[in-house]
Short mmCIF file of C-alpha atoms and ligand atoms in Angstrom, two decimals:
data_model
loop_
_atom_site.label_atom_id
_atom_site.label_comp_id
_atom_site.label_asym_id
_atom_site.label_seq_id
_atom_site.Cartn_x
_atom_site.Cartn_y
_atom_site.Cartn_z
CA MET A 144 85.96 -80.07 51.19
CA ASN A 145 87.07 -83.65 50.49
CA ILE A 146 87.04 -84.53 46.82
CA MET A 147 87.73 -87.67 44.82
CA VAL A 148 88.54 -87.30 41.11
CA VAL A 149 88.42 -90.46 39.01
CA GLY A 150 90.68 -90.30 35.96
CA THR A 151 94.03 -88.51 35.67
CA GLY A 152 93.85 -87.37 32.06
CA TYR A 153 93.87 -83.69 31.05
CA VAL A 154 90.55 -82.92 32.68
CA GLY A 155 90.90 -85.04 35.83
CA LEU A 156 94.48 -84.18 36.67
CA THR A 157 94.21 -80.47 35.92
CA SER A 158 90.94 -79.98 37.75
CA GLY A 159 91.95 -82.25 40.66
CA SER A 160 95.22 -80.41 41.25
CA SER A 161 93.48 -77.05 40.83
CA PHE A 162 90.91 -77.95 43.50
CA ALA A 163 93.86 -78.80 45.78
CA GLU A 164 95.41 -75.44 44.91
CA LEU A 165 92.15 -73.83 46.08
CA GLY A 166 92.62 -75.51 49.47
CA HIS A 167 90.45 -78.62 49.11
CA ASN A 168 91.64 -82.14 49.96
CA VAL A 169 91.81 -84.11 46.76
CA VAL A 170 92.45 -87.76 45.99
CA CYS A 171 92.95 -88.56 42.30
CA VAL A 172 92.21 -92.15 41.33
CA ASP A 173 93.37 -93.99 38.24
CA ILE A 174 93.55 -97.69 37.36
CA ASP A 175 96.97 -97.15 35.73
CA GLU A 176 99.43 -98.06 38.49
CA ARG A 177 102.49 -96.79 36.64
CA LYS A 178 100.88 -93.41 36.04
CA ILE A 179 99.88 -93.11 39.70
CA ASN A 180 103.42 -93.97 40.86
CA GLN A 181 104.88 -91.40 38.50
CA LEU A 182 102.44 -88.73 39.62
CA ARG A 183 103.42 -89.36 43.23
CA GLN A 184 107.00 -88.61 42.17
CA GLY A 185 105.94 -85.46 40.31
CA ILE A 186 106.27 -86.95 36.81
CA MET A 187 103.44 -85.78 34.54
CA PRO A 188 101.77 -88.22 32.10
CA PHE A 189 101.60 -85.50 29.42
CA TYR A 190 103.11 -82.11 28.67
CA GLU A 191 101.04 -79.23 30.03
CA PRO A 192 102.61 -75.88 30.99
CA GLY A 193 102.35 -75.06 34.71
CA LEU A 194 100.72 -78.35 35.72
CA GLN A 195 103.75 -79.98 37.28
CA ASP A 196 104.26 -77.01 39.60
CA ILE A 197 100.81 -77.21 41.15
CA VAL A 198 100.86 -81.01 41.35
CA VAL A 199 104.24 -81.08 43.10
CA ARG A 200 103.36 -78.23 45.47
CA ASN A 201 100.02 -79.70 46.53
CA VAL A 202 101.42 -83.22 46.97
CA LYS A 203 104.13 -81.72 49.19
CA GLU A 204 101.58 -79.74 51.18
CA ARG A 205 99.49 -82.92 51.56
CA ARG A 206 96.33 -81.65 49.90
CA LEU A 207 96.72 -83.82 46.81
CA PHE A 208 97.02 -87.62 46.80
CA PHE A 209 97.16 -90.27 44.11
CA THR A 210 95.90 -93.82 44.39
CA THR A 211 94.68 -96.78 42.36
CA SER A 212 92.22 -97.71 45.10
CA LEU A 213 88.80 -96.19 44.47
CA SER A 214 87.37 -98.19 47.37
CA GLU A 215 89.76 -96.45 49.80
CA ALA A 216 89.56 -92.95 48.28
CA ILE A 217 85.76 -92.90 48.24
CA LYS A 218 85.48 -93.28 52.01
CA SER A 219 86.41 -89.71 52.91
CA ALA A 220 85.12 -87.96 49.77
CA SER A 221 81.93 -85.91 49.88
CA VAL A 222 82.07 -84.95 46.20
CA ILE A 223 83.18 -87.37 43.45
CA PHE A 224 84.16 -86.16 39.99
CA ILE A 225 84.10 -88.63 37.11
CA ALA A 226 86.73 -87.44 34.64
CA VAL A 227 87.61 -90.53 32.61
CA GLY A 228 87.99 -90.64 28.83
CA THR A 229 85.01 -90.74 26.48
CA PRO A 230 86.65 -91.51 23.13
CA SER A 231 84.82 -91.90 19.82
CA LEU A 232 83.89 -95.38 18.61
CA PRO A 233 84.67 -96.17 14.94
CA ASN A 234 81.05 -95.24 14.02
CA GLY A 235 81.50 -91.79 15.60
CA SER A 236 79.38 -92.50 18.67
CA VAL A 237 80.71 -91.85 22.18
CA ASP A 238 82.32 -94.76 24.01
CA LEU A 239 80.96 -94.61 27.56
CA SER A 240 82.55 -97.85 28.75
CA TYR A 241 85.08 -96.11 31.06
CA VAL A 242 82.31 -94.01 32.62
CA GLU A 243 80.19 -97.13 33.09
CA GLN A 244 83.07 -98.99 34.76
CA VAL A 245 83.58 -96.12 37.20
CA ALA A 246 79.83 -96.04 37.94
CA ILE A 247 79.91 -99.76 38.79
CA GLN A 248 82.87 -99.23 41.15
CA ILE A 249 81.22 -96.24 42.81
CA GLY A 250 78.02 -98.26 43.28
CA LYS A 251 79.86 -101.18 44.83
CA ASN A 252 81.71 -98.93 47.25
CA LEU A 253 79.03 -96.43 48.21
CA ILE A 254 78.43 -96.50 51.93
CA ASP A 255 77.27 -92.94 52.66
CA TYR A 256 75.83 -89.87 50.89
CA LYS A 257 77.91 -88.37 48.05
CA ILE A 258 77.47 -85.89 45.25
CA ILE A 259 78.61 -87.55 42.02
CA VAL A 260 79.59 -85.13 39.27
CA ASN A 261 80.21 -85.92 35.62
CA LYS A 262 83.13 -83.86 34.35
CA SER A 263 83.87 -85.99 31.31
CA THR A 264 82.21 -84.83 28.10
CA VAL A 265 79.23 -87.16 27.99
CA PRO A 266 76.07 -87.36 25.88
CA VAL A 267 72.89 -85.82 27.24
CA GLY A 268 71.27 -88.29 29.59
CA THR A 269 74.50 -89.84 30.87
CA ALA A 270 73.91 -88.61 34.43
CA ASP A 271 70.72 -90.70 34.40
CA LEU A 272 72.64 -93.68 33.05
CA VAL A 273 75.32 -93.33 35.74
CA GLU A 274 72.64 -93.00 38.42
CA ARG A 275 70.99 -96.18 37.22
CA ILE A 276 74.26 -98.14 37.11
CA ILE A 277 75.23 -96.97 40.60
CA LYS A 278 71.81 -97.98 41.98
CA GLU A 279 72.04 -101.40 40.34
CA ASN A 280 75.43 -102.02 41.92
CA MET A 281 74.83 -100.64 45.42
CA THR A 282 75.01 -103.20 48.16
CA ASP A 283 73.21 -100.98 50.67
CA LYS A 284 70.17 -99.74 48.74
CA LYS A 285 69.29 -97.25 51.49
CA VAL A 286 72.32 -95.02 50.86
CA SER A 287 71.41 -91.87 48.94
CA PHE A 288 73.41 -89.81 46.45
CA ASP A 289 72.85 -86.98 43.99
CA MET A 290 74.08 -86.64 40.44
CA ALA A 291 75.38 -83.40 38.91
CA SER A 292 77.17 -82.22 35.78
CA VAL A 293 79.99 -79.67 35.77
CA PRO A 294 81.48 -79.65 32.26
CA GLU A 295 85.07 -78.56 31.79
CA PHE A 296 86.02 -75.84 29.29
CA LEU A 297 89.84 -75.87 29.59
CA ARG A 298 92.05 -76.00 26.51
CA GLU A 299 95.10 -78.21 26.27
CA GLY A 300 98.27 -76.19 26.34
CA SER A 301 96.68 -73.56 28.59
CA ALA A 302 94.71 -75.85 30.88
CA VAL A 303 95.90 -74.47 34.22
CA LYS A 304 95.47 -70.87 33.13
CA ASP A 305 92.00 -71.66 31.77
CA ILE A 306 90.82 -73.24 35.02
CA PHE A 307 91.75 -70.17 37.04
CA ASN A 308 90.55 -67.65 34.41
CA GLY A 309 87.53 -69.32 32.83
CA ASP A 310 84.65 -67.29 31.40
CA ARG A 311 82.03 -69.27 33.33
CA ILE A 312 81.42 -72.35 35.41
CA VAL A 313 78.33 -74.34 34.51
CA ILE A 314 76.75 -76.38 37.30
CA GLY A 315 73.99 -78.76 36.32
CA ALA A 316 72.10 -80.00 39.37
CA ASN A 317 68.59 -81.18 40.07
CA ASN A 318 68.22 -79.46 43.44
CA LEU A 319 69.46 -76.26 45.05
CA GLU A 320 71.27 -77.98 47.95
CA VAL A 321 73.58 -79.79 45.53
CA ALA A 322 74.05 -76.64 43.44
CA ASP A 323 74.94 -74.72 46.59
CA ILE A 324 77.62 -77.22 47.67
CA LEU A 325 79.15 -77.22 44.19
CA MET A 326 79.07 -73.41 44.11
CA LYS A 327 81.01 -73.33 47.41
CA LEU A 328 83.53 -75.76 45.96
CA HIS A 329 84.25 -73.33 43.11
CA GLU A 330 83.71 -70.00 44.84
CA LYS A 331 87.39 -69.12 45.35
CA LEU A 332 87.86 -69.12 41.60
CA ASN A 333 85.79 -65.95 41.38
CA ILE A 334 84.34 -66.91 38.01
CA PRO A 335 80.65 -66.33 37.09
CA ILE A 336 78.59 -69.44 37.80
CA GLN A 337 75.55 -70.57 35.84
CA ILE A 338 73.25 -72.96 37.68
CA THR A 339 71.10 -75.06 35.42
CA ASP A 340 69.56 -78.51 35.11
CA ILE A 341 71.77 -81.52 34.40
CA ARG A 342 70.67 -82.16 30.81
CA SER A 343 71.21 -78.53 29.82
CA ALA A 344 74.70 -78.61 31.38
CA GLU A 345 75.52 -81.76 29.39
CA LEU A 346 74.30 -80.13 26.18
CA ILE A 347 76.14 -76.84 26.87
CA LYS A 348 79.48 -78.63 26.63
CA TYR A 349 78.73 -80.14 23.20
CA ALA A 350 77.12 -76.96 21.91
CA ALA A 351 80.10 -74.82 23.00
CA ASN A 352 82.69 -77.04 21.32
CA SER A 353 80.56 -77.46 18.20
CA PHE A 354 80.05 -73.71 17.90
CA LEU A 355 83.81 -73.06 18.16
CA ALA A 356 84.51 -75.80 15.60
CA MET A 357 81.87 -74.22 13.35
CA LYS A 358 83.64 -70.85 13.61
CA ILE A 359 86.88 -72.47 12.46
CA SER A 360 85.28 -74.29 9.52
CA PHE A 361 83.48 -71.07 8.61
CA ILE A 362 86.66 -69.01 8.49
CA ASN A 363 88.43 -71.80 6.60
CA GLU A 364 85.69 -71.67 3.96
CA ILE A 365 86.08 -67.88 3.78
CA ALA A 366 89.86 -68.38 3.42
CA ASN A 367 89.30 -70.69 0.48
CA ILE A 368 87.05 -68.06 -1.10
CA ALA A 369 89.64 -65.35 -0.34
CA ASP A 370 92.18 -67.48 -2.24
CA GLY A 371 89.84 -67.58 -5.21
CA VAL A 372 89.02 -63.87 -5.31
CA GLY A 373 92.36 -62.42 -4.21
CA ALA A 374 91.24 -61.16 -0.77
CA ASP A 375 93.09 -61.53 2.54
CA VAL A 376 91.38 -63.73 5.16
CA ILE A 377 93.23 -62.04 8.03
CA GLU A 378 91.69 -58.72 7.06
CA VAL A 379 88.29 -60.35 6.67
CA ALA A 380 88.56 -62.05 10.09
CA LYS A 381 89.52 -58.73 11.65
CA GLY A 382 86.66 -56.97 9.94
CA ILE A 383 84.01 -59.45 11.02
CA GLY A 384 85.53 -60.27 14.42
CA SER A 385 85.41 -56.68 15.64
CA ASP A 386 81.63 -56.96 15.55
CA LYS A 387 81.02 -58.02 19.16
CA ARG A 388 78.18 -60.27 18.05
CA ILE A 389 80.72 -62.35 16.12
CA GLY A 390 83.82 -61.94 18.32
CA ASN A 391 87.41 -62.11 17.16
CA GLN A 392 88.46 -65.41 18.71
CA PHE A 393 88.65 -68.74 16.87
CA LEU A 394 88.78 -67.02 13.51
CA ASN A 395 92.31 -68.11 12.60
CA ALA A 396 92.08 -69.82 9.25
CA GLY A 397 94.46 -72.70 8.72
CA ILE A 398 94.93 -76.36 8.06
CA GLY A 399 91.92 -77.34 10.21
CA PHE A 400 91.13 -78.32 13.77
CA GLY A 401 92.24 -81.51 15.51
CA GLY A 402 92.67 -82.81 19.03
CA ALA A 403 90.70 -85.00 21.36
CA CYS A 404 87.71 -82.67 21.60
CA PHE A 405 86.39 -80.82 18.55
CA PRO A 406 86.27 -83.70 16.04
CA LYS A 407 84.87 -86.07 18.66
CA ASP A 408 82.38 -83.66 20.19
CA VAL A 409 80.96 -82.38 16.91
CA LYS A 410 80.38 -86.00 15.84
CA GLY A 411 79.01 -86.70 19.32
CA LEU A 412 76.44 -83.92 18.99
CA ILE A 413 75.42 -85.17 15.55
CA GLU A 414 74.79 -88.54 17.16
CA ILE A 415 72.87 -87.00 20.05
CA ALA A 416 70.65 -85.28 17.45
CA GLN A 417 70.13 -88.52 15.54
CA LYS A 418 69.16 -90.36 18.70
CA SER A 419 66.52 -87.75 19.37
CA GLY A 420 65.14 -88.21 15.85
CA ARG A 421 66.74 -85.10 14.35
CA THR A 422 69.63 -84.32 12.03
CA LEU A 423 72.37 -81.72 12.19
CA PRO A 424 73.43 -81.02 8.59
CA LEU A 425 75.18 -77.83 9.71
CA LEU A 426 77.62 -79.78 11.89
CA GLU A 427 77.98 -82.58 9.34
CA GLU A 428 79.28 -79.89 7.00
CA VAL A 429 81.63 -78.52 9.70
CA ILE A 430 83.27 -81.96 9.85
CA ARG A 431 83.36 -82.38 6.07
CA ILE A 432 85.01 -78.99 5.59
CA ASN A 433 87.56 -79.79 8.28
CA ASP A 434 88.34 -83.26 6.89
CA ASN A 435 89.24 -81.65 3.56
CA GLN A 436 91.00 -78.52 4.77
CA TYR A 437 94.50 -80.04 4.90
CA ARG A 438 94.18 -80.63 1.15
CA SER A 439 94.49 -76.90 0.56
CA VAL A 440 98.08 -77.14 1.86
CA ILE A 441 98.81 -80.02 -0.52
CA ASN A 442 97.21 -78.11 -3.41
CA LYS A 443 99.41 -75.10 -2.65
CA LEU A 444 102.46 -77.35 -2.62
CA LEU A 445 101.37 -78.80 -5.98
CA SER A 446 100.89 -75.28 -7.36
CA VAL A 447 104.59 -74.70 -6.68
CA TYR A 448 105.72 -78.21 -7.71
CA PRO A 449 103.31 -79.89 -10.14
CA ASP A 450 105.69 -82.86 -10.03
CA LEU A 451 106.89 -83.88 -6.56
CA THR A 452 109.11 -86.77 -7.66
CA GLY A 453 112.12 -87.10 -5.37
CA LYS A 454 111.35 -83.92 -3.45
CA VAL A 455 112.25 -83.45 0.22
CA ILE A 456 109.39 -81.94 2.23
CA THR A 457 109.74 -80.62 5.78
CA ILE A 458 106.81 -80.56 8.18
CA LEU A 459 107.25 -78.17 11.09
CA GLY A 460 104.93 -78.93 14.02
CA LEU A 461 103.10 -82.21 14.49
CA ALA A 462 100.98 -81.79 17.63
CA PHE A 463 97.34 -80.76 17.03
CA LYS A 464 98.16 -77.35 18.50
CA PRO A 465 101.13 -75.66 20.22
CA ASN A 466 102.14 -76.28 23.85
CA THR A 467 101.01 -79.88 23.91
CA ASP A 468 102.44 -83.26 22.90
CA ASP A 469 98.94 -84.50 22.06
CA MET A 470 98.73 -86.17 18.66
CA ARG A 471 95.09 -87.24 18.90
CA ASP A 472 93.38 -86.38 15.60
CA ALA A 473 96.33 -84.13 14.72
CA VAL A 474 96.06 -82.86 11.14
CA SER A 475 99.73 -83.77 10.59
CA ILE A 476 98.73 -87.47 10.51
CA SER A 477 96.34 -87.07 7.55
CA LEU A 478 98.74 -84.66 5.87
CA VAL A 479 101.67 -87.11 5.89
CA ARG A 480 99.45 -89.99 4.76
CA SER A 481 98.07 -87.94 1.93
CA LEU A 482 101.47 -86.63 0.82
CA PHE A 483 102.72 -90.21 0.45
CA GLU A 484 99.55 -91.04 -1.51
CA VAL A 485 100.27 -88.16 -3.89
CA ASP A 486 103.88 -89.28 -4.32
CA PRO A 487 105.38 -92.31 -2.53
CA SER A 488 108.88 -91.21 -3.61
CA LEU A 489 108.79 -88.17 -1.29
CA LYS A 490 111.23 -87.83 1.56
CA ILE A 491 109.50 -86.23 4.53
CA ASN A 492 111.42 -84.64 7.40
CA VAL A 493 109.42 -83.76 10.50
CA TYR A 494 110.12 -81.66 13.57
CA ASP A 495 108.12 -80.80 16.68
CA PRO A 496 109.55 -79.29 19.88
CA ILE A 497 107.68 -81.73 22.17
CA ALA A 498 105.51 -84.20 20.26
CA LEU A 499 108.15 -86.23 18.35
CA GLU A 500 107.89 -89.31 20.55
CA ALA A 501 104.09 -89.29 20.53
CA ALA A 502 104.16 -88.76 16.76
CA LYS A 503 106.30 -91.85 16.19
CA GLN A 504 103.39 -93.97 17.46
CA VAL A 505 100.87 -92.60 14.95
CA ILE A 506 102.65 -91.25 11.86
CA LYS A 507 103.37 -94.07 9.45
CA GLY A 508 105.68 -94.22 6.46
CA ASN A 509 109.21 -93.29 5.57
CA VAL A 510 109.53 -90.23 7.81
CA GLU A 511 112.74 -88.71 9.14
CA TYR A 512 112.32 -87.47 12.72
CA CYS A 513 114.61 -84.46 13.24
CA ASN A 514 115.81 -82.87 16.46
CA SER A 515 115.92 -79.26 15.33
CA ILE A 516 114.37 -76.96 12.76
CA GLU A 517 117.79 -76.57 11.11
CA GLU A 518 118.16 -80.34 10.71
CA ALA A 519 114.60 -80.68 9.39
CA ILE A 520 114.94 -77.99 6.71
CA SER A 521 118.40 -79.00 5.49
CA ASN A 522 118.30 -79.88 1.77
CA SER A 523 114.54 -79.49 1.79
CA ASP A 524 112.45 -78.39 -1.18
CA ALA A 525 109.54 -77.00 0.86
CA ILE A 526 108.59 -76.26 4.45
CA LEU A 527 104.99 -76.98 5.48
CA ILE A 528 104.09 -75.27 8.77
CA VAL A 529 101.43 -77.31 10.58
CA THR A 530 101.64 -76.22 14.24
CA GLU A 531 102.38 -72.65 15.27
CA TRP A 532 104.81 -73.30 18.14
CA ASP A 533 106.64 -70.09 19.19
CA GLU A 534 109.94 -71.68 18.15
CA ILE A 535 108.60 -72.30 14.64
CA VAL A 536 106.97 -68.87 14.35
CA GLU A 537 110.05 -67.01 15.58
CA PHE A 538 112.66 -69.03 13.66
CA ASP A 539 114.87 -66.89 11.40
CA TYR A 540 114.02 -68.45 8.03
CA LYS A 541 115.80 -65.75 6.06
CA LYS A 542 119.08 -66.31 7.89
CA ASN A 543 118.84 -70.06 7.28
CA ILE A 544 117.65 -69.88 3.68
CA ASN A 545 120.85 -71.49 2.39
CA LEU A 546 120.15 -74.68 4.30
CA LEU A 547 117.26 -75.34 1.94
CA ASN A 548 117.45 -76.85 -1.49
CA ASN A 549 114.57 -74.63 -2.59
CA PRO A 550 113.19 -71.70 -0.55
CA VAL A 551 109.48 -72.55 -0.31
CA ILE A 552 107.22 -72.10 2.71
CA ILE A 553 103.58 -73.23 2.84
CA ASP A 554 102.27 -71.70 6.06
CA GLY A 555 99.32 -73.85 7.15
CA ARG A 556 98.64 -71.62 10.14
CA ASN A 557 99.11 -68.14 8.65
CA CYS A 558 101.53 -67.65 11.52
CA LEU A 559 104.66 -66.08 10.05
CA ASP A 560 105.22 -62.36 10.42
CA LEU A 561 105.75 -61.11 6.88
CA SER A 562 106.87 -57.62 7.84
CA GLY A 563 110.46 -56.31 7.69
CA GLY A 564 111.49 -58.64 4.88
CA ARG A 565 111.52 -61.64 7.23
CA ILE A 566 110.81 -64.09 4.43
CA ASP A 567 112.53 -62.28 1.58
CA GLY A 568 113.80 -64.75 -0.97
CA PHE A 569 111.10 -67.34 -0.21
CA ILE A 570 108.16 -68.45 -2.29
CA TYR A 571 105.48 -68.12 0.39
CA ARG A 572 101.95 -69.54 0.35
CA SER A 573 99.45 -69.41 3.18
CA ILE A 574 95.75 -70.00 3.73
CA GLY A 575 93.50 -67.32 2.26
CA ARG A 576 96.22 -64.73 1.65
CA LYS A 577 97.87 -63.58 -1.53
CA PRO A 578 100.87 -65.67 -2.66
CA ILE A 579 104.32 -64.11 -2.26
C1 UGA B 119 88.75 -77.29 23.09
C2 UGA B 119 87.97 -76.07 23.61
O1 UGA B 119 88.57 -74.86 23.15
C3 UGA B 119 87.92 -76.06 25.15
O2 UGA B 119 87.10 -75.01 25.61
C4 UGA B 119 87.34 -77.41 25.62
O3 UGA B 119 87.30 -77.51 27.04
C5 UGA B 119 88.20 -78.55 25.08
O4 UGA B 119 88.20 -78.49 23.64
C6 UGA B 119 87.62 -79.85 25.56
O5 UGA B 119 86.47 -80.15 25.19
O6 UGA B 119 88.23 -80.53 26.40
P1 UGA B 119 91.36 -77.88 22.81
O7 UGA B 119 90.87 -79.00 21.93
O8 UGA B 119 92.32 -78.19 23.90
O9 UGA B 119 90.11 -77.13 23.52
O10 UGA B 119 92.08 -76.79 21.89
P2 UGA B 119 91.65 -75.48 21.09
O11 UGA B 119 92.55 -74.38 21.50
O12 UGA B 119 90.20 -75.22 21.19
O13 UGA B 119 92.03 -75.87 19.59
C7 UGA B 119 91.37 -76.95 18.92
C8 UGA B 119 91.83 -77.02 17.48
O14 UGA B 119 91.31 -75.91 16.74
C9 UGA B 119 93.35 -76.97 17.29
O15 UGA B 119 93.72 -77.91 16.30
C10 UGA B 119 93.62 -75.55 16.81
O16 UGA B 119 94.77 -75.46 16.01
C11 UGA B 119 92.36 -75.28 16.00
N1 UGA B 119 92.04 -73.83 15.86
C12 UGA B 119 91.72 -73.11 16.96
C13 UGA B 119 92.03 -73.26 14.59
O17 UGA B 119 92.30 -73.92 13.58
N2 UGA B 119 91.71 -71.93 14.50
C14 UGA B 119 91.38 -71.18 15.57
O18 UGA B 119 91.08 -69.98 15.39
C15 UGA B 119 91.40 -71.77 16.84
#
């Protein structure tokens, strides 16, 4: 099948190259000329394990092409995926301007029948909006097209793996012919497919992300209670998660969720509710809990050092999660800002295996960017673990204890293995577990 994917961000590039890997002919379109040129040379616009391999292989085997020309790419495509960004506006609502621009371009260049699929996370009703914009911009009003919605459920850092091993594919279509074509497009993936209407598919995406975010805020609240009553949140998560109705995933308590999806999509769903005349206090609370969660790390630091004057603090991990250089809504940003608010005299050393460059654009203040864990912890008074990269989890803290000025670890991800005396000699605090 011939496919055009508009947008070469996480969703567009990963799904486009995966469709090529399945044997389809794919043209990825982006307005960013530099990005397109780099992709043609096999240079990825972001760090994502395994992605470069499939891009390079499929470009070489001439199943995957990159262009800035939507008007050219559209000619041979029978299915068009819209996978451009839908960021949050300052008031929390979803910015659909990129989607609208693409719809205008598709309308202007539509000369024969296509299936047009929204893959970006878009508010319920956006397929109708896109349909209307395309119709308004079509030069030949007799050409027909169908809209569909196939939301993406991949996670950054494991995007390629997720596409080939997803739990389900949701296809929202308004007639069976369209659903059938989209099923054929995905059939080699061998993943259960749910066919539904377009609006339900659009809502499934927001509901799924909001539910997962809710699980995280829930377990973070339980962690805060565990701190108060002397229980262990890891034991509690295990105990509740082994009930299949609850499930054991996304119950890792920590410093809170970040990234381009959960904060934006939970707020997006709240706005969808408001627009339909309802409220979503449950999800408002999910956001409020998350916005405050990083403070528990600062409070634990203050419980060790009531006075932080002149202290050197090391932050290990800056990206919003491991295996990505994505700093969008990363908790490290609020943490650094808040630490300087608590005490402007602090010296803060930071280290991340991949995200240092991206972090320099968004983390403000007198921060020392370090090139290794050893450099970052030298002469430090406390280590704050923010992102559980393997390198940070597996680092031999005990062996390097003498590099530190004071042996203190605040583990914001509950990620260190405490067995076998691995952190002997350290004052250790984590989220919802007894202090050591
Ligand atoms: C999320 C969803 O998991 C994907 O299914 C979805 O497709 C994607 O959003 C999207 O809408 O594009 P992603 O944001 O890449 O994926 O990353 P997650 O692995 O879900 O992690 C999100 C945040 O939650 C991270 O900051 C992570 O550290 C945090 N988290 C996750 C926890 O604090 N505890 C957990 O138990 C799990």
